[in-house]
MMTF fields as JSON, N, C-alpha, C and O atoms, coordinates in Angstrom:
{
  "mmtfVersion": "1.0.0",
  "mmtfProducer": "UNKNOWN",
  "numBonds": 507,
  "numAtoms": 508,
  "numGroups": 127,
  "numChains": 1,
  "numModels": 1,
  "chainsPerModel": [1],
  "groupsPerChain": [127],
  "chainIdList": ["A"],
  "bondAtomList": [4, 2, 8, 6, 12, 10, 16, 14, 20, 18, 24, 22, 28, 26, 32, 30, 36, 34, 40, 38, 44, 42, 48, 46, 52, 50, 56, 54, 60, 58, 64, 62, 68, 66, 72, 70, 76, 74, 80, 78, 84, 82, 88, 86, 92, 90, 96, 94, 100, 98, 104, 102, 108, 106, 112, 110, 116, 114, 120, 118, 124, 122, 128, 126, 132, 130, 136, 134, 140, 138, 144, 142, 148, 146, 152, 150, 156, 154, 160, 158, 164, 162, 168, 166, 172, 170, 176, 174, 180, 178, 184, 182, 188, 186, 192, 190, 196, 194, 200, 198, 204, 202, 208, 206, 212, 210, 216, 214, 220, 218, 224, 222, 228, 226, 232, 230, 236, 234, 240, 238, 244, 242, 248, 246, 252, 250, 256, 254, 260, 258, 264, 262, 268, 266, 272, 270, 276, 274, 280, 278, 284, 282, 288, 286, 292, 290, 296, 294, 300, 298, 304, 302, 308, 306, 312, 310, 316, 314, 320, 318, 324, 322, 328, 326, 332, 330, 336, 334, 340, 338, 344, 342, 348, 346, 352, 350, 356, 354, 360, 358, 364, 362, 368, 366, 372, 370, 376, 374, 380, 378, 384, 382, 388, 386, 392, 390, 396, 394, 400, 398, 404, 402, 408, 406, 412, 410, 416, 414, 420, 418, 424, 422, 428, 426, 432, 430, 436, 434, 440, 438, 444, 442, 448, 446, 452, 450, 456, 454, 460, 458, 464, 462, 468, 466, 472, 470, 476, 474, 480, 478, 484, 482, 488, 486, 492, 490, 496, 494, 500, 498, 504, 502],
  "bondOrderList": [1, 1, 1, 1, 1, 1, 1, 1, 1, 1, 1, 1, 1, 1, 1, 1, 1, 1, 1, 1, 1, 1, 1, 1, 1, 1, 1, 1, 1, 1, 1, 1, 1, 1, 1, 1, 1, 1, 1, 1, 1, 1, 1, 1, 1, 1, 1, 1, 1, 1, 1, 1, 1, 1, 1, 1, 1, 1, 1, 1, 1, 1, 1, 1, 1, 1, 1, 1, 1, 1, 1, 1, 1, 1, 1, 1, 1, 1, 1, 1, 1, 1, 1, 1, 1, 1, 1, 1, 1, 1, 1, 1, 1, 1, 1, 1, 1, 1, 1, 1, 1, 1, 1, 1, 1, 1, 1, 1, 1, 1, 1, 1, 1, 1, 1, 1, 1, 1, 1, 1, 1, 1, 1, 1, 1, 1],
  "groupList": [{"groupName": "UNK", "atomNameList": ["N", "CA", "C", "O"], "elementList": ["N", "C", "C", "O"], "formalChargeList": [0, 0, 0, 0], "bondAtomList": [1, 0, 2, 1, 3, 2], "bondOrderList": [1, 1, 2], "singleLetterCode": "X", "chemCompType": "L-PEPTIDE LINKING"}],
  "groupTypeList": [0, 0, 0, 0, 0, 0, 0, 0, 0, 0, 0, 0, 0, 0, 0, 0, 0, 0, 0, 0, 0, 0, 0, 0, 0, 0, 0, 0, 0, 0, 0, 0, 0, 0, 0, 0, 0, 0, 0, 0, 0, 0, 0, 0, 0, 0, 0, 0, 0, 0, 0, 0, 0, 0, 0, 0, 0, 0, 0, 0, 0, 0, 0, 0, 0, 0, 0, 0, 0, 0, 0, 0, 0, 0, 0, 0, 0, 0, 0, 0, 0, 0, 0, 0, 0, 0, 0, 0, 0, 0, 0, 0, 0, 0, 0, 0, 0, 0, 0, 0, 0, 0, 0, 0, 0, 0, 0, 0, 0, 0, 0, 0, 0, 0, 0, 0, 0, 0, 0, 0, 0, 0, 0, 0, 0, 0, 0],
  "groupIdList": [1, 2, 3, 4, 5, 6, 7, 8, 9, 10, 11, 12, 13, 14, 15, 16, 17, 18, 19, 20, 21, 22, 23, 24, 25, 26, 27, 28, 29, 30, 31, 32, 33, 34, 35, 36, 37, 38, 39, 40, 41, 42, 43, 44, 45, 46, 47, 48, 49, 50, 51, 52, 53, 54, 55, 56, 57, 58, 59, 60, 61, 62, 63, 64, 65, 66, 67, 68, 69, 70, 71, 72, 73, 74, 75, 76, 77, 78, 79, 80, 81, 82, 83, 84, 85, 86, 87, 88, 89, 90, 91, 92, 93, 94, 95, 96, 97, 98, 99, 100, 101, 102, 103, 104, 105, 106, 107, 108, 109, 110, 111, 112, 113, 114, 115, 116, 117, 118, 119, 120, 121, 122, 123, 124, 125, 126, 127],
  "secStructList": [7, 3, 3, 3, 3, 3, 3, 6, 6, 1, 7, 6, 6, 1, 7, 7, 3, 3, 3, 3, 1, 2, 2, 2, 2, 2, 2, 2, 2, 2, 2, 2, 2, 2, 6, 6, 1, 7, 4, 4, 4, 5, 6, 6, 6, 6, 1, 7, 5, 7, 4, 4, 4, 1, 7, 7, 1, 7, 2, 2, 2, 2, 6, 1, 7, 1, 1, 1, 7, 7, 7, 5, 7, 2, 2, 2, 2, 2, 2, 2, 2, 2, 2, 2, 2, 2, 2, 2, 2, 2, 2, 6, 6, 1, 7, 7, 7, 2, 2, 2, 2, 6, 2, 2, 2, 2, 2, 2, 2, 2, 2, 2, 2, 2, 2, 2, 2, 2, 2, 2, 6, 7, 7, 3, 3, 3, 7],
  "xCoordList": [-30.828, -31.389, -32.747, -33.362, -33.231, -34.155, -34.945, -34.749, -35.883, -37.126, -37.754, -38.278, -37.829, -38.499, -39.667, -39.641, -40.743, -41.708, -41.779, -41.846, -41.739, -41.259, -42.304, -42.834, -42.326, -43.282, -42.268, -41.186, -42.642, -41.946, -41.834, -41.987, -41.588, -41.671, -40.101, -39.82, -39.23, -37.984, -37.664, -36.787, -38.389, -37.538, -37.087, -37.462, -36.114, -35.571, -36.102, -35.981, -36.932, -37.722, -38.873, -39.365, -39.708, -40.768, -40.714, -39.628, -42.095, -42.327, -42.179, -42.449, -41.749, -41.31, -41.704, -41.884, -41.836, -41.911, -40.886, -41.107, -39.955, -39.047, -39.467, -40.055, -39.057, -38.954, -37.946, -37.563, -37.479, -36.342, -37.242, -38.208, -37.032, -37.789, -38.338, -39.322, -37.495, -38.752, -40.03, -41.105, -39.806, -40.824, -41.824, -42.849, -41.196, -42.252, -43.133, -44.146, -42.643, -43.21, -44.358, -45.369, -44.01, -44.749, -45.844, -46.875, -45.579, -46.354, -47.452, -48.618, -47.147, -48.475, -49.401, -50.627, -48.45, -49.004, -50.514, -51.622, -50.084, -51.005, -52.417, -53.561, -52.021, -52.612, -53.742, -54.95, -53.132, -53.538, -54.546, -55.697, -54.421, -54.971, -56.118, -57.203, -56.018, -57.196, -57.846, -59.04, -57.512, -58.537, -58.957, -59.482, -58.832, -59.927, -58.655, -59.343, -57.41, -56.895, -54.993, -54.459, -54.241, -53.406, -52.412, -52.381, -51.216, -50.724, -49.627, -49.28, -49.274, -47.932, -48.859, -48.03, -50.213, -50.754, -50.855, -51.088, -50.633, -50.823, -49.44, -48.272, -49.963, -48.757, -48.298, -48.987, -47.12, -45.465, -44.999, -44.135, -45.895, -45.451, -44.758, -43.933, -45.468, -45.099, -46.452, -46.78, -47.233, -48.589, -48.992, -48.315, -50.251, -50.39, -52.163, -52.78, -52.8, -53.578, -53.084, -52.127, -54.138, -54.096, -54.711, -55.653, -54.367, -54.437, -55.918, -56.742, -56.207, -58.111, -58.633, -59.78, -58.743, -59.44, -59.87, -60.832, -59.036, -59.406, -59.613, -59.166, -60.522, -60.505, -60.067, -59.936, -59.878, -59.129, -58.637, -58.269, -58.678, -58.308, -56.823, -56.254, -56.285, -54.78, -54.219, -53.047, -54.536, -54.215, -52.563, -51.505, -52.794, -51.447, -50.264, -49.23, -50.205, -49.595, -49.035, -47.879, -50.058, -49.917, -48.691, -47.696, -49.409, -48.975, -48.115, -47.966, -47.42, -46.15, -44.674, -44.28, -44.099, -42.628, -42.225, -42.81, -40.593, -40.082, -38.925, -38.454, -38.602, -37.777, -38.45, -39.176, -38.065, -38.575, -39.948, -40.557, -40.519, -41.858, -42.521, -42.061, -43.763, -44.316, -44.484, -44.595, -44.514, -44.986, -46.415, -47.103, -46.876, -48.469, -48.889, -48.607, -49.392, -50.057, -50.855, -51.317, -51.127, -51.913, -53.477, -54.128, -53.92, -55.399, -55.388, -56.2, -54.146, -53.942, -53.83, -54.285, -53.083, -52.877, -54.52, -55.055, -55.109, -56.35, -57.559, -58.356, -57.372, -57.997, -57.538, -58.46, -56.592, -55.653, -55.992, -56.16, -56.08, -55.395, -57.257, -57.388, -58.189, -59.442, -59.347, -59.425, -59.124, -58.989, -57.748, -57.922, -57.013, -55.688, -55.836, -55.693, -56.121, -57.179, -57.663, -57.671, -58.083, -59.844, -59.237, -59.701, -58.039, -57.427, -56.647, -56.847, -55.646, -55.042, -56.215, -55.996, -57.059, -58.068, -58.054, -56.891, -58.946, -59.197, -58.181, -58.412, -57.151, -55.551, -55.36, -54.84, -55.667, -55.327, -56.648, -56.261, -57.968, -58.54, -58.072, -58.495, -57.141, -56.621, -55.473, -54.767, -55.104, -53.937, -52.731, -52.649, -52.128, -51.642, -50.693, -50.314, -49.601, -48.106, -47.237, -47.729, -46.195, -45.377, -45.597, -45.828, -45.372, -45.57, -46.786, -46.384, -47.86, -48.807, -48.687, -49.081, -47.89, -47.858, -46.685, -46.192, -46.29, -44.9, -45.681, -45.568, -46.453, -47.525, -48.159, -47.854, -49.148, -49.633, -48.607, -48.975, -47.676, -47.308, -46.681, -46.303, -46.11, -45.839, -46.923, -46.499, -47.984, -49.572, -49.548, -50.009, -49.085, -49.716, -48.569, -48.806, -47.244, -46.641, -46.55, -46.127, -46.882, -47.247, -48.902, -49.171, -49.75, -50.834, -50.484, -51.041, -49.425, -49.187, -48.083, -47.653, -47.46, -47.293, -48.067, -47.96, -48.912, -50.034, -50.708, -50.811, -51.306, -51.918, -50.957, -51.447, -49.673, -48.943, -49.021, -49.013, -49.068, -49.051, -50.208, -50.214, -51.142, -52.747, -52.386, -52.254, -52.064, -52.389, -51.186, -51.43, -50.225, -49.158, -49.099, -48.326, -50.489, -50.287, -49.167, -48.771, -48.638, -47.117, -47.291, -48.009, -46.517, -46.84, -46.037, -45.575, -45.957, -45.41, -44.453, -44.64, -43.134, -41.992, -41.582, -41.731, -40.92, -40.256, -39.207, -38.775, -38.153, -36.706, -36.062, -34.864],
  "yCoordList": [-77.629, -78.684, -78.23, -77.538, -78.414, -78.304, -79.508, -80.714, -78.819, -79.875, -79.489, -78.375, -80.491, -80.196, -80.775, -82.005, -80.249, -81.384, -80.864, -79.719, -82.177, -81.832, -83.218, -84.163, -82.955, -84.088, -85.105, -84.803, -85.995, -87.167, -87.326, -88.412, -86.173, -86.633, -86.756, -87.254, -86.281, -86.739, -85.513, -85.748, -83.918, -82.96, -81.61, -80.817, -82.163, -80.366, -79.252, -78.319, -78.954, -77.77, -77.666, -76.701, -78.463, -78.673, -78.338, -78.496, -77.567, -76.438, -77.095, -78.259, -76.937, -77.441, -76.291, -75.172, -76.562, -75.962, -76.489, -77.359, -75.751, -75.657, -74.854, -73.78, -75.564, -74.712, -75.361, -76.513, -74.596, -74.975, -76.121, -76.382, -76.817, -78.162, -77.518, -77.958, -75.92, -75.577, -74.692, -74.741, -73.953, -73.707, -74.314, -73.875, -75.466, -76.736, -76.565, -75.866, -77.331, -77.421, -76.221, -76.455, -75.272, -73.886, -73.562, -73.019, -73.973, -73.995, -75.042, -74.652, -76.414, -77.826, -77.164, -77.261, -76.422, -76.402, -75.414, -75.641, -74.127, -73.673, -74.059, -73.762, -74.754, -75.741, -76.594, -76.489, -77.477, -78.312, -76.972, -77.387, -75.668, -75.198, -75.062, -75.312, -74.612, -73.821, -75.655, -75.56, -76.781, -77.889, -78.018, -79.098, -77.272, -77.333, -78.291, -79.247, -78.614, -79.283, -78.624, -77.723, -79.74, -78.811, -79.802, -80.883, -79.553, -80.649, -81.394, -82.575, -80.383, -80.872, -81.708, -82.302, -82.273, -82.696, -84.468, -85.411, -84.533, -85.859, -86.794, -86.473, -87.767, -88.16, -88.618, -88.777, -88.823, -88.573, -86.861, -86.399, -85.985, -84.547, -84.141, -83.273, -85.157, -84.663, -84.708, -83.876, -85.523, -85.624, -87.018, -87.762, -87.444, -88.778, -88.895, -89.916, -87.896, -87.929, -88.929, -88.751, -89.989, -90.809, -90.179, -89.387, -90.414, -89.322, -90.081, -89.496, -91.125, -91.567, -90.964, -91.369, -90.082, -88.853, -87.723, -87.069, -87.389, -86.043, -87.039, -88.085, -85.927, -85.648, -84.515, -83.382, -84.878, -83.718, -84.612, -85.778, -83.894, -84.559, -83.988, -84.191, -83.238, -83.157, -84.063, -84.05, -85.059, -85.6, -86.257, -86.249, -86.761, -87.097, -86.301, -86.898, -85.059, -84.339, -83.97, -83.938, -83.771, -83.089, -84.609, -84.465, -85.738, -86.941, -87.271, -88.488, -86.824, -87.535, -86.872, -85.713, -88.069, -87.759, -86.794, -86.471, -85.868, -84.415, -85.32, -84.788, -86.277, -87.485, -88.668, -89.239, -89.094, -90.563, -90.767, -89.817, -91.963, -91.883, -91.655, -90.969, -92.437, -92.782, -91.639, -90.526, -91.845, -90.767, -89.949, -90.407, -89.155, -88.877, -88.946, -88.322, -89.631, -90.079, -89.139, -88.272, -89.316, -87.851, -87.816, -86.771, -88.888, -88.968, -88.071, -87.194, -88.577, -87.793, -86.298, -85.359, -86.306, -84.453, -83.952, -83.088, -84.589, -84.118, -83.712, -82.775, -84.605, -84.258, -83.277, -82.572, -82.968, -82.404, -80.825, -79.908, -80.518, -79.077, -77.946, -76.724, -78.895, -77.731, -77.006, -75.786, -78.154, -77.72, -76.446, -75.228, -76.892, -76.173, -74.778, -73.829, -74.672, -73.401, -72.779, -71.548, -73.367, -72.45, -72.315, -71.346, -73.048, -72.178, -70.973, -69.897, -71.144, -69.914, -69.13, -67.918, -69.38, -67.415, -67.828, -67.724, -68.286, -67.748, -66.799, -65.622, -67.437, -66.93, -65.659, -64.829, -65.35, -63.788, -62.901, -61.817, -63.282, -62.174, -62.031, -61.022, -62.727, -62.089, -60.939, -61.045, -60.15, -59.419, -59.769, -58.999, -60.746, -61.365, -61.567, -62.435, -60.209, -59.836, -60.555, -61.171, -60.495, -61.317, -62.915, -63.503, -63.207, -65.412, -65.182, -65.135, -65.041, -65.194, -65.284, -66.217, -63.769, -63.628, -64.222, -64.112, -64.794, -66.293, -67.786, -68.372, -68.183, -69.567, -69.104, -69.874, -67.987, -68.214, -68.027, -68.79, -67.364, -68.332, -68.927, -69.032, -69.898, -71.084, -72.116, -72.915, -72.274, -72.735, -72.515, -73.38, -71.472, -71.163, -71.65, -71.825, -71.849, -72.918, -73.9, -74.762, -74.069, -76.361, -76.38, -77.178, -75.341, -75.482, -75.76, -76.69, -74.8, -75.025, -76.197, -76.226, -77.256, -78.39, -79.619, -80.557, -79.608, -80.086, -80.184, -81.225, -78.973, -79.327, -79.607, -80.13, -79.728, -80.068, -81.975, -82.817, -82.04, -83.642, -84.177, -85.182, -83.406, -83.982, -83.985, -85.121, -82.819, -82.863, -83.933, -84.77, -83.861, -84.947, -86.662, -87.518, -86.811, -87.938, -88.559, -89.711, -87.574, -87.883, -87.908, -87.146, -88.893, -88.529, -87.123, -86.446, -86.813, -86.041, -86.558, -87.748, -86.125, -86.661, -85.443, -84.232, -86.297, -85.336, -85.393, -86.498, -84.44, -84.704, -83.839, -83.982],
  "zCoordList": [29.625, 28.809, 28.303, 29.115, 27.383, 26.333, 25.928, 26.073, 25.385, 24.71, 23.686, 23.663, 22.465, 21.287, 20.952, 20.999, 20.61, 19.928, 18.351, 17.906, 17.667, 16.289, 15.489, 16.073, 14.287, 13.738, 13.119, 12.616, 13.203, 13.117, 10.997, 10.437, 10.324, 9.1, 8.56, 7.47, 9.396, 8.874, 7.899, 7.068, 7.869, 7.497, 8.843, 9.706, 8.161, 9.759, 9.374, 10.167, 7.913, 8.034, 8.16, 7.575, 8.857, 9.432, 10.457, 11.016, 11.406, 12.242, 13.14, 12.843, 14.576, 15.934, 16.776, 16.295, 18.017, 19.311, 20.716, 21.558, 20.577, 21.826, 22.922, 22.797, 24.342, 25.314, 26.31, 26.105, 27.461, 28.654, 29.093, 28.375, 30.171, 30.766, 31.777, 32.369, 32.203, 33.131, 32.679, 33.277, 31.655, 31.092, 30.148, 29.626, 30.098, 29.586, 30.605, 30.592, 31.619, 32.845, 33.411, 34.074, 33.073, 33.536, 32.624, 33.022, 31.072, 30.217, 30.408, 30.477, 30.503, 31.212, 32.647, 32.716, 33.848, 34.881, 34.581, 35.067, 33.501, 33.025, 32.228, 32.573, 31.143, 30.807, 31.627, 31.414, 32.623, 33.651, 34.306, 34.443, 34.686, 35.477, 34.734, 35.258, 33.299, 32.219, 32.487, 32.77, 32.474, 32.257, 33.908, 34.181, 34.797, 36.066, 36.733, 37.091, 37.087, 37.578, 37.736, 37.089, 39.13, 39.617, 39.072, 39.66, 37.584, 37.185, 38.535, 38.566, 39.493, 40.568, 41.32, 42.009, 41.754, 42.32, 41.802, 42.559, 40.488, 39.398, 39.761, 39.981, 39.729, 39.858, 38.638, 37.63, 38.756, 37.832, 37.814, 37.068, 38.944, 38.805, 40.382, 40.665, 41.259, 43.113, 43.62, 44.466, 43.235, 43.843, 43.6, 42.891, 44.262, 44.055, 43.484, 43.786, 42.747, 42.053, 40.586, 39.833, 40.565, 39.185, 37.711, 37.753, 36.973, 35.662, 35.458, 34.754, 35.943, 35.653, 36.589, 36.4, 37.766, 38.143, 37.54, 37.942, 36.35, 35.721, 33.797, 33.326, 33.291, 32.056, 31.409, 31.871, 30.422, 29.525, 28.474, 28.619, 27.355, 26.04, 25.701, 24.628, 26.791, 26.915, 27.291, 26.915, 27.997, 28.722, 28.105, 28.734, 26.764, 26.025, 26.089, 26.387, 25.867, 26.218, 27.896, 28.321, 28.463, 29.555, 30.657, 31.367, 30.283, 31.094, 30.43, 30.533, 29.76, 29.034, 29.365, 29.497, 29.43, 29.917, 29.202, 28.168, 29.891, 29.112, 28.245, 27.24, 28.513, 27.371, 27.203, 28.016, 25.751, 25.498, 25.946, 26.437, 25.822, 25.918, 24.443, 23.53, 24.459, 23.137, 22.354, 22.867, 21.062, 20.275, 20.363, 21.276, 19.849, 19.895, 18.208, 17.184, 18.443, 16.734, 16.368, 17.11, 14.76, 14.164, 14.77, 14.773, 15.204, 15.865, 17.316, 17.611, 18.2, 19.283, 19.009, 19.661, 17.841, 17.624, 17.383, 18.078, 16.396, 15.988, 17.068, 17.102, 17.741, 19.265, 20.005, 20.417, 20.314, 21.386, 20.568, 21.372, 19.4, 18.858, 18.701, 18.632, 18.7, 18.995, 20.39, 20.536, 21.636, 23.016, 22.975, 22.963, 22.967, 22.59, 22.157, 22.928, 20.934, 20.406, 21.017, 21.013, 21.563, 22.484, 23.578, 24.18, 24.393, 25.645, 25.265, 25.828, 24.201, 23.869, 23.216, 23.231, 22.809, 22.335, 23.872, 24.262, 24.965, 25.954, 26.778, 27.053, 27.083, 27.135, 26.625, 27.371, 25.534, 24.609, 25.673, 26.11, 26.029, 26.552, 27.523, 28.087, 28.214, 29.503, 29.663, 28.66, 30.285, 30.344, 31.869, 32.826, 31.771, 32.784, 33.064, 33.85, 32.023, 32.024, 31.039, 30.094, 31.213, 30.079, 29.526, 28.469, 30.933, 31.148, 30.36, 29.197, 30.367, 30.195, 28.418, 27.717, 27.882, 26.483, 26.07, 24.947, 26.909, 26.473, 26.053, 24.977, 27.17, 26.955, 25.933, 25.023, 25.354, 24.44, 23.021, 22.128, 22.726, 21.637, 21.341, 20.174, 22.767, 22.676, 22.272, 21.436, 22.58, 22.091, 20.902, 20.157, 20.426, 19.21, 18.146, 16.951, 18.781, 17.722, 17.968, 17.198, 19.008, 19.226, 18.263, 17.365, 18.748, 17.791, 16.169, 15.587, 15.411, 14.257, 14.095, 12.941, 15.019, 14.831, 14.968, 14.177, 16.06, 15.716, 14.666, 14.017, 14.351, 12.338, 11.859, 10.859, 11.69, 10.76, 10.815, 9.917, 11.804, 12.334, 11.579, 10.868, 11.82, 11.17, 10.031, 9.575, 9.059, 7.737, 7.252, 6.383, 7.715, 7.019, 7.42, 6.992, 8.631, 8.933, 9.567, 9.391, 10.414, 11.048, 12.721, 13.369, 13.202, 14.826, 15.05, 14.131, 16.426, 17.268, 17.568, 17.82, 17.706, 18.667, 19.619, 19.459, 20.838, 22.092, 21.94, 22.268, 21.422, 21.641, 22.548, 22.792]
}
């Protein structure tokens, strides 16, 4: 089973980012780690940390179900895609084997759905 995030404009040739549900998963835990925090520790992950303990302007992303569950609106993208940015360059100075050069350009095409979200004024959807 699979997961898409795709912009909600209603063309299938508009840019998307797929991954397996476990490398979703592997992709957030990373994520979660670059924002100073352990995502399996949160709860809705196997931990009972409340998502109002930590900040992060991922947080939309990171806390959101791998089905269904609200959209992320173009304000949420607009926020979410500087951080985003700036973990993947950080990400590229590292040398940390394959996974490592898998998450970043996976980032780097959720990054280019993200701007796509902004500039078209479209939410995010999870399919």
């Amino acid at each position: 089973m699979g997961l898409i995030l795709y912009p909600g404009d209603g063309d299938n040739s508009s840019p998307d980012a797929t991954w397996s549900c476990v490398r979703f998963h592997s992709f957030r835990r990373r994520l979660a780690r670059s924002e100073g925090f352990d995502l399996d520790g949160m709860w809705g992950f196997g931990g009972d940390r409340p998502w109002s303990g930590v900040s992060t302007v991922l947080e939309p992303l990171l806390d959101h179900p791998d089905v269904c569950g609200d959209d992320l609106s173009p304000d949420d993208c607009a926020v979410m895609l500087p951080r985003l940015e700036a973990i993947t360059h950080a990400w590229a100075q590292d040398d940390d084997g394959p996974l490592l050069h898998q998450h970043i350009e996976d980032a780097r095409r959720l990054a280019d759905v993200l701007r796509f979200c902004v500039e078209r004024q479209v939410p995010l959807l999870f399919g």
